[in-house]
mmCIF file of C-alpha atoms in Angstrom:
data_model
loop_
_atom_site.group_PDB
_atom_site.id
_atom_site.type_symbol
_atom_site.label_atom_id
_atom_site.label_comp_id
_atom_site.label_asym_id
_atom_site.label_seq_id
_atom_site.Cartn_x
_atom_site.Cartn_y
_atom_site.Cartn_z
ATOM 1 C CA MET A 1 1.159 10.992 19.466
ATOM 2 C CA MET A 2 -0.911 9.481 16.665
ATOM 3 C CA ARG A 3 -1.587 5.752 16.738
ATOM 4 C CA LEU A 4 -1.599 3.733 13.533
ATOM 5 C CA ILE A 5 -3.626 0.561 14.009
ATOM 6 C CA SER A 6 -2.687 -1.986 11.409
ATOM 7 C CA ARG A 7 -1.184 -5.397 10.788
ATOM 8 C CA TRP A 8 2.163 -6.473 9.413
ATOM 9 C CA GLN A 9 0.617 -7.967 6.264
ATOM 10 C CA ASN A 10 -1.562 -5.002 5.316
ATOM 11 C CA SER A 11 -0.336 -3.130 2.265
ATOM 12 C CA ALA A 12 -2.704 -0.202 2.876
ATOM 13 C CA GLY A 13 -1.109 0.181 6.293
ATOM 14 C CA GLU A 14 2.329 -0.041 4.681
ATOM 15 C CA ARG A 15 1.421 2.913 2.438
ATOM 16 C CA VAL A 16 0.627 4.986 5.488
ATOM 17 C CA ARG A 17 3.802 3.927 7.286
ATOM 18 C CA ILE A 18 5.872 5.002 4.287
ATOM 19 C CA ALA A 19 4.108 8.372 4.157
ATOM 20 C CA LEU A 20 4.672 9.001 7.859
ATOM 21 C CA ASN A 21 8.320 8.020 7.477
ATOM 22 C CA LEU A 22 8.853 10.226 4.421
ATOM 23 C CA LYS A 23 7.500 13.193 6.363
ATOM 24 C CA GLY A 24 9.355 12.340 9.561
ATOM 25 C CA ILE A 25 6.153 12.189 11.615
ATOM 26 C CA ALA A 26 6.297 10.397 14.952
ATOM 27 C CA TYR A 27 3.569 7.799 15.495
ATOM 28 C CA ARG A 28 2.922 4.669 17.502
ATOM 29 C CA TYR A 29 2.293 1.449 15.625
ATOM 30 C CA VAL A 30 -0.438 -0.633 17.246
ATOM 31 C CA PRO A 31 -0.942 -4.175 15.929
ATOM 32 C CA ALA A 32 -4.660 -4.880 15.615
ATOM 33 C CA SER A 33 -3.963 -8.262 17.193
ATOM 34 C CA SER A 34 -2.897 -6.536 20.417
ATOM 35 C CA LEU A 35 -6.385 -5.094 20.982
ATOM 36 C CA GLU A 36 -9.085 -6.800 23.014
ATOM 37 C CA PRO A 37 -11.550 -8.925 20.995
ATOM 38 C CA GLY A 38 -14.127 -6.636 19.409
ATOM 39 C CA GLU A 39 -12.285 -3.433 20.301
ATOM 40 C CA TYR A 40 -11.127 -2.649 16.778
ATOM 41 C CA ARG A 41 -14.613 -3.058 15.337
ATOM 42 C CA ARG A 42 -15.874 -0.720 18.034
ATOM 43 C CA LEU A 43 -13.233 1.872 17.149
ATOM 44 C CA ASN A 44 -13.670 1.449 13.388
ATOM 45 C CA PRO A 45 -17.104 0.104 12.368
ATOM 46 C CA GLN A 46 -15.745 -0.582 8.863
ATOM 47 C CA GLY A 47 -13.506 -3.203 10.413
ATOM 48 C CA LEU A 48 -10.834 -2.737 7.746
ATOM 49 C CA LEU A 49 -7.180 -1.875 8.253
ATOM 50 C CA PRO A 50 -5.559 0.523 8.777
ATOM 51 C CA ALA A 51 -7.031 3.223 10.994
ATOM 52 C CA LEU A 52 -5.353 6.323 12.360
ATOM 53 C CA ASP A 53 -6.202 7.398 15.888
ATOM 54 C CA ILE A 54 -5.747 11.160 16.205
ATOM 55 C CA GLY A 55 -6.452 11.936 19.827
ATOM 56 C CA GLY A 56 -9.561 9.782 19.816
ATOM 57 C CA HIS A 57 -10.643 10.694 16.279
ATOM 58 C CA ILE A 58 -10.536 7.459 14.279
ATOM 59 C CA VAL A 59 -9.816 7.898 10.569
ATOM 60 C CA PRO A 60 -10.359 4.746 8.463
ATOM 61 C CA GLN A 61 -9.159 4.053 4.906
ATOM 62 C CA SER A 62 -5.601 4.723 3.791
ATOM 63 C CA SER A 63 -6.697 7.311 1.208
ATOM 64 C CA ALA A 64 -8.367 9.422 3.891
ATOM 65 C CA ILE A 65 -5.411 8.979 6.229
ATOM 66 C CA LEU A 66 -2.943 10.023 3.524
ATOM 67 C CA ALA A 67 -5.037 13.091 2.706
ATOM 68 C CA TYR A 68 -5.054 14.063 6.391
ATOM 69 C CA ILE A 69 -1.290 13.617 6.636
ATOM 70 C CA GLU A 70 -0.667 15.707 3.522
ATOM 71 C CA GLU A 71 -3.008 18.491 4.628
ATOM 72 C CA THR A 72 -1.734 18.601 8.203
ATOM 73 C CA TYR A 73 1.981 18.095 7.498
ATOM 74 C CA PRO A 74 2.459 19.658 4.045
ATOM 75 C CA ASP A 75 6.274 19.612 4.055
ATOM 76 C CA PRO A 76 7.765 17.687 2.432
ATOM 77 C CA SER A 77 4.859 17.171 0.083
ATOM 78 C CA LEU A 78 3.926 13.724 -1.196
ATOM 79 C CA LEU A 79 2.864 15.315 -4.484
ATOM 80 C CA PRO A 80 4.675 17.157 -7.301
ATOM 81 C CA ASP A 81 4.568 20.941 -7.442
ATOM 82 C CA ASP A 82 3.004 21.056 -10.911
ATOM 83 C CA PRO A 83 -0.833 20.762 -10.681
ATOM 84 C CA ALA A 84 -1.069 18.498 -13.733
ATOM 85 C CA LEU A 85 1.575 16.143 -12.367
ATOM 86 C CA ARG A 86 -0.155 16.184 -8.988
ATOM 87 C CA ALA A 87 -3.331 15.000 -10.691
ATOM 88 C CA GLU A 88 -1.401 12.291 -12.564
ATOM 89 C CA ALA A 89 0.165 11.065 -9.332
ATOM 90 C CA ARG A 90 -3.245 10.908 -7.649
ATOM 91 C CA GLY A 91 -4.652 8.978 -10.604
ATOM 92 C CA PHE A 92 -1.748 6.508 -10.517
ATOM 93 C CA ALA A 93 -2.271 5.929 -6.794
ATOM 94 C CA ALA A 94 -6.033 5.597 -7.177
ATOM 95 C CA HIS A 95 -5.626 2.968 -9.897
ATOM 96 C CA ILE A 96 -3.650 0.829 -7.461
ATOM 97 C CA ALA A 97 -5.911 1.392 -4.454
ATOM 98 C CA SER A 98 -9.255 1.099 -6.250
ATOM 99 C CA GLU A 99 -8.702 -1.068 -9.324
ATOM 100 C CA MET A 100 -5.955 -3.450 -8.207
ATOM 101 C CA HIS A 101 -5.615 -3.825 -4.458
ATOM 102 C CA ALA A 102 -9.371 -3.882 -3.901
ATOM 103 C CA LEU A 103 -9.675 -6.935 -6.164
ATOM 104 C CA THR A 104 -6.822 -8.928 -4.683
ATOM 105 C CA VAL A 105 -7.337 -8.521 -0.935
ATOM 106 C CA GLN A 106 -7.606 -11.726 1.063
ATOM 107 C CA ARG A 107 -11.306 -11.470 1.930
ATOM 108 C CA VAL A 108 -12.216 -11.134 -1.765
ATOM 109 C CA ARG A 109 -10.104 -14.151 -2.707
ATOM 110 C CA GLN A 110 -11.571 -16.183 0.134
ATOM 111 C CA PHE A 111 -15.115 -15.330 -0.960
ATOM 112 C CA LEU A 112 -14.365 -16.405 -4.532
ATOM 113 C CA ARG A 113 -12.925 -19.699 -3.318
ATOM 114 C CA ASP A 114 -15.162 -20.587 -0.367
ATOM 115 C CA GLU A 115 -18.515 -18.991 -1.145
ATOM 116 C CA LEU A 116 -18.596 -19.068 -4.943
ATOM 117 C CA GLY A 117 -16.809 -22.402 -5.293
ATOM 118 C CA GLY A 118 -13.886 -21.180 -7.348
ATOM 119 C CA GLY A 119 -10.977 -23.580 -7.204
ATOM 120 C CA GLU A 120 -7.419 -22.477 -6.514
ATOM 121 C CA ALA A 121 -6.595 -22.499 -10.237
ATOM 122 C CA GLU A 122 -9.596 -20.316 -11.085
ATOM 123 C CA VAL A 123 -8.839 -17.838 -8.318
ATOM 124 C CA LYS A 124 -5.209 -17.642 -9.436
ATOM 125 C CA ARG A 125 -6.273 -17.027 -13.039
ATOM 126 C CA TRP A 126 -8.658 -14.294 -11.855
ATOM 127 C CA LEU A 127 -5.844 -12.653 -9.880
ATOM 128 C CA GLN A 128 -3.325 -12.830 -12.730
ATOM 129 C CA HIS A 129 -5.837 -11.292 -15.132
ATOM 130 C CA TRP A 130 -6.499 -8.209 -13.008
ATOM 131 C CA LEU A 131 -2.914 -7.784 -11.851
ATOM 132 C CA GLY A 132 -1.708 -8.005 -15.445
ATOM 133 C CA LEU A 133 -4.135 -5.353 -16.654
ATOM 134 C CA GLY A 134 -3.301 -3.107 -13.735
ATOM 135 C CA PHE A 135 0.476 -3.280 -13.965
ATOM 136 C CA ALA A 136 0.430 -2.921 -17.755
ATOM 137 C CA ALA A 137 -1.532 0.312 -17.361
ATOM 138 C CA LEU A 138 0.889 1.625 -14.734
ATOM 139 C CA GLU A 139 3.914 0.743 -16.872
ATOM 140 C CA GLU A 140 2.419 2.545 -19.865
ATOM 141 C CA THR A 141 1.613 5.558 -17.695
ATOM 142 C CA LEU A 142 5.277 5.905 -16.770
ATOM 143 C CA ALA A 143 6.321 5.341 -20.373
ATOM 144 C CA GLN A 144 4.140 8.263 -21.483
ATOM 145 C CA ARG A 145 5.591 10.779 -19.022
ATOM 146 C CA ARG A 146 6.787 13.953 -20.726
ATOM 147 C CA SER A 147 9.852 14.082 -18.490
ATOM 148 C CA PRO A 148 11.162 10.751 -17.169
ATOM 149 C CA SER A 149 12.190 10.899 -13.523
ATOM 150 C CA PRO A 150 13.882 8.527 -11.051
ATOM 151 C CA PHE A 151 10.650 8.070 -9.114
ATOM 152 C CA CYS A 152 7.145 7.854 -10.506
ATOM 153 C CA PHE A 153 6.515 11.583 -10.806
ATOM 154 C CA GLY A 154 9.569 13.432 -9.644
ATOM 155 C CA GLU A 155 12.996 13.504 -8.105
ATOM 156 C CA ARG A 156 11.755 12.155 -4.769
ATOM 157 C CA PRO A 157 9.273 9.419 -3.857
ATOM 158 C CA GLY A 158 5.711 10.393 -3.129
ATOM 159 C CA LEU A 159 2.091 9.297 -3.240
ATOM 160 C CA ALA A 160 2.415 7.190 -6.389
ATOM 161 C CA ASP A 161 5.539 5.393 -5.200
ATOM 162 C CA LEU A 162 4.201 4.541 -1.737
ATOM 163 C CA HIS A 163 1.195 2.900 -3.399
ATOM 164 C CA LEU A 164 3.293 1.087 -6.004
ATOM 165 C CA ILE A 165 5.906 -0.623 -3.838
ATOM 166 C CA PRO A 166 3.539 -2.547 -1.502
ATOM 167 C CA GLN A 167 1.430 -3.592 -4.498
ATOM 168 C CA MET A 168 4.478 -5.014 -6.255
ATOM 169 C CA SER A 169 5.314 -6.998 -3.139
ATOM 170 C CA ASN A 170 1.734 -8.288 -3.047
ATOM 171 C CA ALA A 171 1.980 -9.323 -6.682
ATOM 172 C CA ARG A 172 5.123 -11.369 -6.062
ATOM 173 C CA ARG A 173 3.530 -13.039 -3.072
ATOM 174 C CA LEU A 174 0.560 -13.963 -5.264
ATOM 175 C CA GLY A 175 2.791 -15.388 -8.002
ATOM 176 C CA HIS A 176 2.627 -12.584 -10.574
ATOM 177 C CA ASP A 177 5.712 -12.164 -12.773
ATOM 178 C CA LEU A 178 6.869 -8.529 -12.832
ATOM 179 C CA LEU A 179 9.608 -8.824 -15.475
ATOM 180 C CA ALA A 180 7.361 -7.220 -18.094
ATOM 181 C CA TYR A 181 7.396 -3.904 -16.232
ATOM 182 C CA PRO A 182 10.964 -2.515 -16.359
ATOM 183 C CA LEU A 183 9.994 1.066 -15.527
ATOM 184 C CA LEU A 184 8.088 -0.013 -12.433
ATOM 185 C CA LEU A 185 10.979 -2.254 -11.387
ATOM 186 C CA ALA A 186 13.438 0.625 -11.758
ATOM 187 C CA VAL A 187 11.344 2.794 -9.452
ATOM 188 C CA GLU A 188 11.084 -0.067 -6.975
ATOM 189 C CA GLN A 189 14.862 -0.576 -6.943
ATOM 190 C CA ARG A 190 15.343 3.073 -5.961
ATOM 191 C CA CYS A 191 12.630 3.060 -3.306
ATOM 192 C CA VAL A 192 13.614 -0.086 -1.455
ATOM 193 C CA THR A 193 17.045 1.339 -0.590
ATOM 194 C CA LEU A 194 15.454 4.217 1.360
ATOM 195 C CA ASP A 195 14.932 3.989 5.114
ATOM 196 C CA ALA A 196 11.360 5.300 4.806
ATOM 197 C CA PHE A 197 10.431 2.233 2.748
ATOM 198 C CA ARG A 198 12.636 -0.315 4.534
ATOM 199 C CA SER A 199 11.289 0.474 7.992
ATOM 200 C CA ALA A 200 7.704 0.255 6.683
ATOM 201 C CA ARG A 201 8.154 -3.282 5.332
ATOM 202 C CA PRO A 202 6.063 -6.072 6.893
ATOM 203 C CA GLU A 203 9.093 -7.854 8.326
ATOM 204 C CA ALA A 204 10.127 -4.682 10.180
ATOM 205 C CA GLN A 205 6.889 -4.559 12.184
ATOM 206 C CA PRO A 206 6.689 -5.866 15.768
ATOM 207 C CA ASP A 207 3.824 -8.259 14.969
ATOM 208 C CA PHE A 208 5.645 -9.909 12.062
ATOM 209 C CA PRO A 209 5.691 -13.657 12.797
ATOM 210 C CA LYS A 210 9.012 -14.715 14.245
ATOM 211 C CA THR A 211 10.454 -18.050 13.218
ATOM 212 C CA ASP A 212 12.415 -20.159 15.645
ATOM 213 C CA SER A 213 16.157 -20.094 15.072
ATOM 214 C CA PRO A 214 17.658 -23.483 14.203
ATOM 215 C CA ALA A 215 19.373 -25.238 17.093
#
C-alpha cells in the first residue's frame, strides 16, 4: 500500500488526499511528525511536504504525485475529456500551485518577517496583494467558461477543484475576504459536501491537534 507522508496543515498534501479519495485508492497516511528526527529529509532531500512512498520510490511535490496517480489510476479521471478543457484545468491548478500557494507558504512568510524585517502589517499586506490577484484571476477564468458547470471544469470535481478548495481554506486562515468571488464560492459549497473532500480536511487527520474537552 502506498504511504502518503504529510502533515495535517499542508494544503499540498490535502490536494493529494482528495485525489486519492476521488479515485478510491487505498493509502496509508503517515504524519511527518511520527518519523524519527532526520528521517524525512533522508527520504526526501527536498524536505518539503508531501511525499508519496511507492514501494520505496519516494515521489516529492504534489504536482508530480498527482500526475503519477492520474497516469497509474486513470479511472475516474481528474481531468475533463475534452483536450482544450483538460489544458484549462491544468492551467487553473498550476496558477494556484505556482503563483499563489508558493508565495503564501509559512516558510516564505517567516523569511519576510524574520530575515527581511517585514512587520506583521507589511507581511499581511503582501499576502493580501498576491491572494487578491490570484483569486480574481481564477474567478474571471470561471466567468469566461463557454459552458458553465457545477464544478470548475465539468460535472464532477477534478484537478482544478482539489487545488482550489485547500487554497480557499488557506486564504480564510490568513484573513483574506472571499466574498468577491461568488463563482469560486459556489464550487466550494458543492465540494465540501463530498466525502472525498471532507475526509481530506486537516481536522480529519490523525495528527490534527486535539484540544482538551472542558470539564
